[in-house]
MMTF fields as JSON, N, C-alpha, C and O atoms, coordinates in Angstrom:
{
  "mmtfVersion": "1.0.0",
  "mmtfProducer": "UNKNOWN",
  "numBonds": 471,
  "numAtoms": 472,
  "numGroups": 118,
  "numChains": 1,
  "numModels": 1,
  "chainsPerModel": [1],
  "groupsPerChain": [118],
  "chainIdList": ["A"],
  "bondAtomList": [4, 2, 8, 6, 12, 10, 16, 14, 20, 18, 24, 22, 28, 26, 32, 30, 36, 34, 40, 38, 44, 42, 48, 46, 52, 50, 56, 54, 60, 58, 64, 62, 68, 66, 72, 70, 76, 74, 80, 78, 84, 82, 88, 86, 92, 90, 96, 94, 100, 98, 104, 102, 108, 106, 112, 110, 116, 114, 120, 118, 124, 122, 128, 126, 132, 130, 136, 134, 140, 138, 144, 142, 148, 146, 152, 150, 156, 154, 160, 158, 164, 162, 168, 166, 172, 170, 176, 174, 180, 178, 184, 182, 188, 186, 192, 190, 196, 194, 200, 198, 204, 202, 208, 206, 212, 210, 216, 214, 220, 218, 224, 222, 228, 226, 232, 230, 236, 234, 240, 238, 244, 242, 248, 246, 252, 250, 256, 254, 260, 258, 264, 262, 268, 266, 272, 270, 276, 274, 280, 278, 284, 282, 288, 286, 292, 290, 296, 294, 300, 298, 304, 302, 308, 306, 312, 310, 316, 314, 320, 318, 324, 322, 328, 326, 332, 330, 336, 334, 340, 338, 344, 342, 348, 346, 352, 350, 356, 354, 360, 358, 364, 362, 368, 366, 372, 370, 376, 374, 380, 378, 384, 382, 388, 386, 392, 390, 396, 394, 400, 398, 404, 402, 408, 406, 412, 410, 416, 414, 420, 418, 424, 422, 428, 426, 432, 430, 436, 434, 440, 438, 444, 442, 448, 446, 452, 450, 456, 454, 460, 458, 464, 462, 468, 466],
  "bondOrderList": [1, 1, 1, 1, 1, 1, 1, 1, 1, 1, 1, 1, 1, 1, 1, 1, 1, 1, 1, 1, 1, 1, 1, 1, 1, 1, 1, 1, 1, 1, 1, 1, 1, 1, 1, 1, 1, 1, 1, 1, 1, 1, 1, 1, 1, 1, 1, 1, 1, 1, 1, 1, 1, 1, 1, 1, 1, 1, 1, 1, 1, 1, 1, 1, 1, 1, 1, 1, 1, 1, 1, 1, 1, 1, 1, 1, 1, 1, 1, 1, 1, 1, 1, 1, 1, 1, 1, 1, 1, 1, 1, 1, 1, 1, 1, 1, 1, 1, 1, 1, 1, 1, 1, 1, 1, 1, 1, 1, 1, 1, 1, 1, 1, 1, 1, 1, 1],
  "groupList": [{"groupName": "UNK", "atomNameList": ["N", "CA", "C", "O"], "elementList": ["N", "C", "C", "O"], "formalChargeList": [0, 0, 0, 0], "bondAtomList": [1, 0, 2, 1, 3, 2], "bondOrderList": [1, 1, 2], "singleLetterCode": "X", "chemCompType": "L-PEPTIDE LINKING"}],
  "groupTypeList": [0, 0, 0, 0, 0, 0, 0, 0, 0, 0, 0, 0, 0, 0, 0, 0, 0, 0, 0, 0, 0, 0, 0, 0, 0, 0, 0, 0, 0, 0, 0, 0, 0, 0, 0, 0, 0, 0, 0, 0, 0, 0, 0, 0, 0, 0, 0, 0, 0, 0, 0, 0, 0, 0, 0, 0, 0, 0, 0, 0, 0, 0, 0, 0, 0, 0, 0, 0, 0, 0, 0, 0, 0, 0, 0, 0, 0, 0, 0, 0, 0, 0, 0, 0, 0, 0, 0, 0, 0, 0, 0, 0, 0, 0, 0, 0, 0, 0, 0, 0, 0, 0, 0, 0, 0, 0, 0, 0, 0, 0, 0, 0, 0, 0, 0, 0, 0, 0],
  "groupIdList": [1, 2, 3, 4, 5, 6, 7, 8, 9, 10, 11, 12, 13, 14, 15, 16, 17, 18, 19, 20, 21, 22, 23, 24, 25, 26, 27, 28, 29, 30, 31, 32, 33, 34, 35, 36, 37, 38, 39, 40, 41, 42, 43, 44, 45, 46, 47, 48, 49, 50, 51, 52, 53, 54, 55, 56, 57, 58, 59, 60, 61, 62, 63, 64, 65, 66, 67, 68, 69, 70, 71, 72, 73, 74, 75, 76, 77, 78, 79, 80, 81, 82, 83, 84, 85, 86, 87, 88, 89, 90, 91, 92, 93, 94, 95, 96, 97, 98, 99, 100, 101, 102, 103, 104, 105, 106, 107, 108, 109, 110, 111, 112, 113, 114, 115, 116, 117, 118],
  "secStructList": [7, 7, 7, 7, 7, 1, 7, 7, 7, 1, 1, 6, 6, 2, 2, 2, 2, 2, 2, 2, 2, 2, 2, 7, 1, 6, 6, 2, 2, 2, 2, 2, 2, 2, 2, 6, 6, 7, 7, 3, 3, 2, 2, 2, 2, 2, 2, 2, 6, 6, 6, 1, 7, 2, 2, 2, 2, 2, 2, 2, 2, 2, 2, 2, 2, 2, 6, 6, 1, 3, 3, 3, 3, 3, 3, 7, 1, 1, 1, 7, 3, 3, 3, 3, 3, 3, 7, 2, 2, 2, 2, 6, 6, 2, 2, 2, 2, 2, 2, 2, 2, 2, 2, 2, 2, 2, 2, 2, 2, 2, 2, 2, 2, 2, 2, 2, 2, 7],
  "xCoordList": [-79.064, -78.137, -78.848, -78.397, -79.948, -80.679, -81.526, -82.27, -81.397, -82.105, -83.358, -83.287, -84.484, -85.732, -86.109, -86.323, -86.187, -86.464, -87.933, -88.308, -88.773, -90.197, -90.992, -90.467, -92.257, -93.147, -93.811, -94.105, -94.04, -94.695, -95.999, -96.101, -96.981, -98.264, -99.412, -100.541, -99.096, -100.111, -100.703, -101.013, -100.852, -101.532, -100.661, -99.559, -101.175, -100.503, -99.152, -98.316, -98.915, -97.647, -96.514, -95.386, -96.788, -95.767, -94.52, -93.416, -94.644, -93.416, -92.529, -91.303, -93.137, -92.36, -91.652, -90.471, -92.369, -91.787, -90.639, -89.6, -90.815, -89.775, -88.522, -87.408, -88.695, -87.549, -86.863, -85.637, -87.655, -87.078, -86.357, -85.358, -86.841, -86.159, -84.742, -83.838, -84.547, -83.221, -82.274, -81.085, -82.78, -81.893, -82.06, -81.534, -82.796, -82.917, -81.591, -80.705, -81.465, -80.2, -79.553, -79.745, -78.799, -78.25, -77.294, -77.211, -76.57, -75.504, -75.741, -75.014, -76.713, -76.878, -77.115, -76.48, -78.01, -78.281, -77.057, -76.806, -76.294, -75.099, -74.014, -73.304, -73.885, -72.929, -73.277, -72.407, -74.537, -74.98, -74.677, -74.194, -74.955, -74.691, -73.218, -72.914, -72.311, -70.881, -70.436, -69.557, -71.031, -70.664, -71.208, -70.775, -72.139, -72.625, -71.501, -71.554, -70.475, -69.354, -68.325, -67.391, -68.479, -67.559, -67.125, -67.549, -66.272, -65.759, -64.909, -64.107, -65.105, -64.332, -63.802, -64.428, -62.655, -62.119, -62.744, -63.295, -62.649, -63.288, -62.847, -63.686, -61.54, -61.06, -61.473, -61.613, -61.67, -62.174, -63.606, -63.974, -64.399, -65.778, -65.745, -66.495, -64.883, -64.788, -64.408, -64.935, -63.498, -63.111, -64.28, -64.38, -65.156, -66.309, -67.389, -68.257, -67.335, -68.319, -67.583, -67.592, -66.953, -66.112, -66.85, -66.229, -68.143, -68.851, -69.409, -70.029, -69.199, -69.618, -68.494, -67.329, -68.846, -67.82, -67.467, -68.255, -66.285, -65.859, -66.824, -67.156, -67.264, -68.182, -69.518, -70.039, -70.058, -71.341, -71.207, -72.081, -70.117, -69.897, -69.771, -70.328, -69.049, -68.903, -70.26, -70.57, -71.062, -72.389, -73.291, -73.971, -73.286, -74.134, -73.684, -74.522, -72.377, -71.87, -72.244, -72.616, -72.147, -72.525, -74.003, -74.374, -74.844, -76.277, -76.573, -77.419, -75.888, -76.073, -75.589, -76.182, -74.521, -74.013, -74.987, -75.268, -75.496, -76.42, -77.684, -78.203, -78.175, -79.405, -79.136, -80.07, -77.886, -77.564, -77.397, -77.431, -77.217, -77.042, -75.577, -75.241, -74.711, -73.276, -72.498, -72.83, -71.454, -70.552, -69.245, -68.636, -68.82, -67.566, -66.56, -66.805, -65.421, -64.383, -63.133, -62.616, -62.641, -61.447, -60.299, -60.425, -59.191, -58.008, -56.987, -56.693, -56.447, -55.46, -54.096, -53.318, -53.824, -52.543, -52.238, -53.104, -51.007, -50.603, -50.193, -49.324, -50.779, -51.915, -53.193, -53.29, -54.169, -55.42, -56.102, -56.048, -56.728, -57.461, -58.891, -59.132, -59.839, -61.253, -61.905, -61.804, -62.571, -63.282, -64.779, -65.264, -65.5, -66.962, -67.48, -66.996, -68.468, -69.085, -70.564, -70.992, -71.331, -72.757, -72.977, -72.311, -73.911, -74.341, -75.304, -75.625, -75.753, -76.746, -78.01, -78.62, -78.382, -79.556, -79.329, -80.227, -78.135, -77.804, -77.8, -78.269, -77.273, -77.236, -78.639, -78.865, -79.581, -80.96, -81.59, -82.649, -80.957, -81.439, -80.936, -81.258, -80.158, -79.533, -80.556, -80.37, -81.611, -82.617, -83.209, -83.403, -83.485, -84.067, -83.078, -83.435, -81.84, -80.825, -80.51, -80.356, -80.415, -80.143, -81.326, -81.125, -82.544, -83.722, -83.701, -84.045, -83.304, -83.189, -82.119, -82.298, -81.009, -79.932, -80.434, -80.187, -81.13, -81.644, -82.665, -82.646, -83.552, -84.544, -83.855, -84.23, -82.849, -82.11, -81.408, -81.395, -80.822, -80.18, -81.19, -80.923, -82.353, -83.388, -83.85, -84.044, -84.026, -84.461, -83.437, -83.794, -82.168, -81.121, -81.062, -80.816, -81.286, -81.33, -82.49, -82.335, -83.672, -84.835, -84.573, -84.914, -83.966, -83.661, -82.686, -82.825, -81.686, -80.715, -81.383, -81.03, -82.334, -83.059, -83.902, -83.97, -84.54, -85.368, -84.486, -84.85, -83.323, -82.422, -81.851, -81.666, -81.572, -81.034, -82.07, -81.732, -83.328, -84.407, -84.719, -85.278, -84.365, -84.71, -83.775, -83.942],
  "yCoordList": [-8.567, -9.128, -10.03, -11.147, -9.564, -10.386, -11.389, -11.046, -12.613, -13.692, -14.057, -14.31, -14.086, -14.509, -15.847, -15.962, -16.853, -18.195, -18.449, -19.212, -17.819, -18.055, -16.831, -15.884, -16.877, -15.758, -15.985, -17.114, -14.887, -14.943, -14.16, -13.034, -14.774, -14.098, -14.9, -14.886, -15.586, -16.425, -15.742, -14.552, -16.473, -15.999, -15.063, -14.687, -14.708, -13.767, -14.285, -13.485, -15.584, -16.154, -16.044, -16.433, -15.524, -15.453, -14.66, -15.074, -13.546, -12.863, -13.744, -13.656, -14.581, -15.505, -16.511, -16.801, -17.032, -17.984, -17.339, -17.968, -16.105, -15.399, -15.229, -15.375, -14.923, -14.773, -16.108, -16.204, -17.135, -18.456, -18.993, -19.7, -18.675, -19.102, -18.537, -19.185, -17.341, -16.723, -17.323, -17.481, -17.659, -18.106, -19.58, -20.045, -20.329, -21.755, -22.432, -21.841, -23.628, -24.334, -24.42, -23.55, -25.458, -25.729, -24.645, -24.4, -23.99, -23.095, -21.622, -20.785, -21.268, -19.869, -18.932, -17.881, -19.296, -18.448, -18.287, -17.204, -19.365, -19.327, -18.483, -17.735, -18.598, -17.769, -16.3, -15.484, -15.97, -14.585, -14.123, -13.009, -14.965, -14.62, -14.253, -13.233, -15.063, -14.797, -13.556, -12.825, -13.316, -12.133, -10.84, -9.753, -10.939, -9.734, -9.034, -7.822, -9.795, -9.202, -8.577, -7.925, -8.764, -8.131, -9.08, -10.234, -8.564, -9.308, -10.485, -10.37, -11.631, -12.83, -13.451, -13.362, -14.073, -14.855, -16.248, -16.665, -16.954, -18.266, -19.19, -19.812, -19.29, -20.217, -19.8, -20.657, -18.52, -18.074, -18.572, -19.031, -18.468, -18.976, -20.486, -21.032, -21.14, -22.6, -23.055, -24.052, -22.33, -22.672, -22.489, -23.209, -21.532, -21.3, -22.361, -22.535, -23.073, -24.112, -25.427, -25.886, -26.032, -27.203, -28.407, -29.244, -28.521, -29.69, -29.449, -30.343, -28.257, -27.984, -28.401, -28.078, -29.111, -29.474, -28.247, -27.306, -28.268, -27.151, -26.952, -25.823, -28.052, -27.987, -27.341, -26.486, -27.754, -27.219, -25.742, -24.938, -25.387, -24.002, -23.119, -22.022, -23.589, -22.851, -22.664, -21.576, -23.708, -23.64, -22.632, -21.825, -22.69, -21.793, -20.332, -19.438, -20.092, -18.738, -18.227, -17.064, -19.08, -18.68, -18.311, -17.33, -19.109, -18.816, -17.502, -16.73, -17.242, -15.981, -14.799, -13.721, -15.019, -13.978, -13.749, -12.61, -14.839, -14.772, -13.981, -13.251, -14.129, -13.433, -12.049, -11.368, -11.629, -10.268, -10.034, -8.887, -11.094, -10.929, -10.851, -10.258, -11.449, -11.486, -10.945, -11.208, -10.184, -9.648, -10.421, -10.534, -10.951, -11.703, -10.808, -10.345, -10.573, -9.738, -10.577, -11.156, -10.641, -11.409, -10.427, -9.474, -10.659, -9.812, -10.527, -11.703, -9.807, -10.368, -10.372, -9.428, -11.42, -11.571, -13.048, -13.891, -13.359, -14.751, -14.919, -14.183, -15.853, -16.692, -15.864, -14.787, -16.369, -15.625, -15.35, -16.167, -14.21, -13.84, -13.517, -12.739, -14.118, -13.873, -13.504, -14.238, -12.359, -11.894, -11.976, -11.811, -12.233, -12.257, -11.26, -11.205, -10.478, -9.499, -9.421, -9.748, -8.985, -8.798, -7.518, -6.506, -7.588, -6.391, -5.641, -6.117, -4.489, -3.758, -4.607, -4.632, -5.293, -6.182, -7.317, -7.66, -7.893, -8.958, -8.457, -9.145, -7.26, -6.671, -6.38, -6.336, -6.182, -5.915, -7.135, -7.015, -8.292, -9.506, -9.616, -10.581, -8.647, -8.741, -8.984, -9.875, -8.216, -8.357, -9.775, -10.37, -10.294, -11.635, -12.694, -13.584, -12.588, -13.587, -13.535, -14.578, -12.352, -12.232, -12.764, -13.361, -12.552, -13.098, -14.628, -15.288, -15.189, -16.643, -17.172, -18.221, -16.446, -16.833, -16.851, -17.811, -15.804, -15.712, -16.818, -17.438, -17.062, -18.113, -19.47, -20.287, -19.706, -20.967, -21.174, -22.286, -20.117, -20.226, -20.629, -21.515, -19.976, -20.303, -21.748, -22.455, -22.184, -23.558, -24.558, -25.542, -24.315, -25.227, -25.28, -26.337, -24.144, -24.121, -24.966, -25.731, -24.817, -25.608, -27.098, -27.904, -27.46, -28.878, -29.412, -30.544, -28.6, -29.03, -29.228, -30.155, -28.384, -28.517, -29.786, -30.483, -30.078, -31.292, -32.52, -33.467, -32.518, -33.67, -33.823, -34.944, -32.718, -32.778, -33.327, -34.015, -33.01, -33.467, -34.938, -35.594, -35.452, -36.854, -37.854, -39.06],
  "zCoordList": [-170.495, -169.543, -168.545, -168.293, -167.978, -167.028, -167.778, -168.696, -167.373, -168.045, -167.264, -166.062, -167.925, -167.299, -167.901, -169.108, -167.052, -167.541, -167.758, -168.648, -166.958, -167.128, -166.719, -166.132, -167.042, -166.73, -165.39, -164.999, -164.699, -163.399, -163.485, -162.999, -164.107, -164.291, -163.672, -164.164, -162.597, -161.955, -160.728, -160.763, -159.681, -158.472, -157.636, -158.035, -156.492, -155.588, -155.095, -154.676, -155.132, -154.676, -155.674, -155.37, -156.858, -157.897, -157.5, -157.854, -156.784, -156.368, -155.481, -155.548, -154.662, -153.843, -154.74, -154.549, -155.705, -156.646, -157.419, -157.62, -157.85, -158.6, -157.751, -158.254, -156.479, -155.577, -155.342, -155.4, -155.077, -154.838, -156.065, -155.929, -157.255, -158.47, -158.538, -159.066, -158.008, -158.035, -157.009, -157.286, -155.835, -154.758, -154.417, -153.406, -155.262, -154.982, -155.277, -155.893, -154.851, -155.001, -153.631, -152.781, -153.433, -152.112, -151.622, -150.418, -152.533, -152.105, -152.39, -151.853, -153.202, -153.599, -152.423, -152.331, -151.537, -150.38, -149.497, -148.968, -149.338, -148.506, -149.18, -148.507, -150.482, -151.224, -151.034, -150.731, -151.211, -151.031, -149.609, -149.406, -148.636, -147.233, -147.039, -146.42, -147.556, -147.386, -148.166, -147.71, -149.326, -150.114, -149.506, -149.889, -148.577, -147.893, -147.142, -146.934, -146.73, -145.998, -146.929, -146.463, -148.23, -149.185, -150.284, -150.346, -151.143, -152.29, -151.83, -150.903, -152.506, -152.197, -153.477, -154.534, -153.369, -154.49, -154.446, -153.427, -155.565, -155.671, -154.547, -153.896, -154.309, -153.282, -151.878, -151.005, -151.639, -150.341, -150.133, -149.051, -151.198, -151.117, -150.914, -150.106, -151.644, -151.551, -150.136, -149.641, -149.491, -148.117, -147.141, -146.148, -147.426, -146.554, -146.752, -145.896, -147.882, -148.203, -148.501, -149.643, -147.502, -147.762, -148.329, -148.984, -148.101, -148.641, -150.04, -150.617, -150.593, -151.977, -152.916, -152.684, -153.961, -154.938, -155.773, -155.877, -156.36, -157.201, -158.367, -158.727, -158.945, -160.08, -159.68, -160.396, -158.542, -158.084, -157.722, -158.047, -157.051, -156.672, -157.911, -157.954, -158.901, -160.159, -160.823, -161.309, -160.848, -161.465, -160.741, -161.376, -159.413, -158.642, -158.817, -158.935, -158.834, -159.052, -160.44, -160.594, -161.438, -162.807, -162.884, -163.529, -162.219, -162.234, -161.516, -161.968, -160.405, -159.692, -160.541, -160.519, -161.276, -162.181, -163.334, -163.705, -163.892, -165.023, -164.696, -165.541, -163.469, -163.103, -162.516, -162.094, -162.485, -162.091, -160.605, -160.158, -159.826, -158.386, -157.977, -156.952, -158.78, -158.475, -159.658, -160.814, -159.35, -160.371, -160.301, -159.237, -161.436, -161.535, -162.252, -163.366, -161.595, -162.184, -162.367, -161.411, -163.621, -163.948, -164.159, -164.928, -163.482, -163.622, -164.488, -164.276, -165.467, -166.39, -165.71, -165.846, -164.994, -164.322, -164.204, -164.439, -163.841, -163.665, -162.215, -161.749, -161.483, -161.87, -161.97, -161.381, -162.716, -162.902, -161.559, -160.639, -161.47, -160.251, -160.64, -161.564, -159.931, -160.183, -158.852, -157.869, -158.842, -157.654, -157.887, -159.007, -156.805, -156.845, -155.818, -154.687, -156.226, -155.338, -155.662, -156.769, -154.689, -154.929, -155.735, -155.519, -156.651, -157.357, -156.435, -155.346, -156.867, -156.086, -155.914, -154.845, -156.981, -156.92, -155.923, -155.155, -155.936, -154.989, -153.558, -152.651, -153.355, -152.013, -151.491, -150.281, -152.415, -151.986, -151.303, -150.686, -151.404, -150.731, -149.293, -148.599, -148.844, -147.516, -146.408, -145.579, -146.388, -145.333, -145.325, -144.264, -146.499, -146.615, -146.132, -145.36, -146.592, -146.244, -144.749, -144.113, -144.195, -142.751, -141.93, -140.872, -142.408, -141.727, -141.783, -140.802, -142.915, -143.032, -142.078, -141.459, -141.963, -141.05, -139.603, -138.872, -139.196, -137.832, -137.561, -136.498, -138.521, -138.348, -138.225, -137.383, -139.064, -139.02, -137.696, -137.167, -137.153, -135.838, -134.768, -133.956, -134.772, -133.787, -133.95, -132.96, -135.181, -135.431, -134.928, -134.28, -135.22, -134.756, -133.234, -132.653, -132.595, -131.121, -130.6, -129.648, -131.246, -130.826, -131.008, -130.142, -132.133, -132.379, -131.358, -130.894, -130.997, -129.989, -128.642, -127.913, -128.295, -127.039, -127.021, -126.008, -128.142, -128.241, -128.101, -127.403, -128.759, -128.675, -127.271, -126.797, -126.61, -125.25, -124.267, -123.304, -124.531, -123.658, -123.875, -122.995, -125.031, -125.356, -124.717, -124.901]
}
């Protein structure tokens, strides 16, 4: 089920590379961040990421599902309903994603201060 694209048998930085391979991409980290609050339907995710195209969002969700971080559940009803949720493996990234969020907030504050001073 879990797909491994390449081997990580190099230097000490390989675990970092392995992690980044899973969450790289413009939207994957943000998708994971939003799914930390619970299960979301596709259009709910799309509303949270208005500058992501439907095609790109679909691709990023598929890749997250393929690597075992996101669970996609399809309900047989009309209209079709598809839910996305983090797997246990995906939820294990919470500490990392929240740390990235906090760091990003601090960085944006610093940038705003620099611009205000200029």
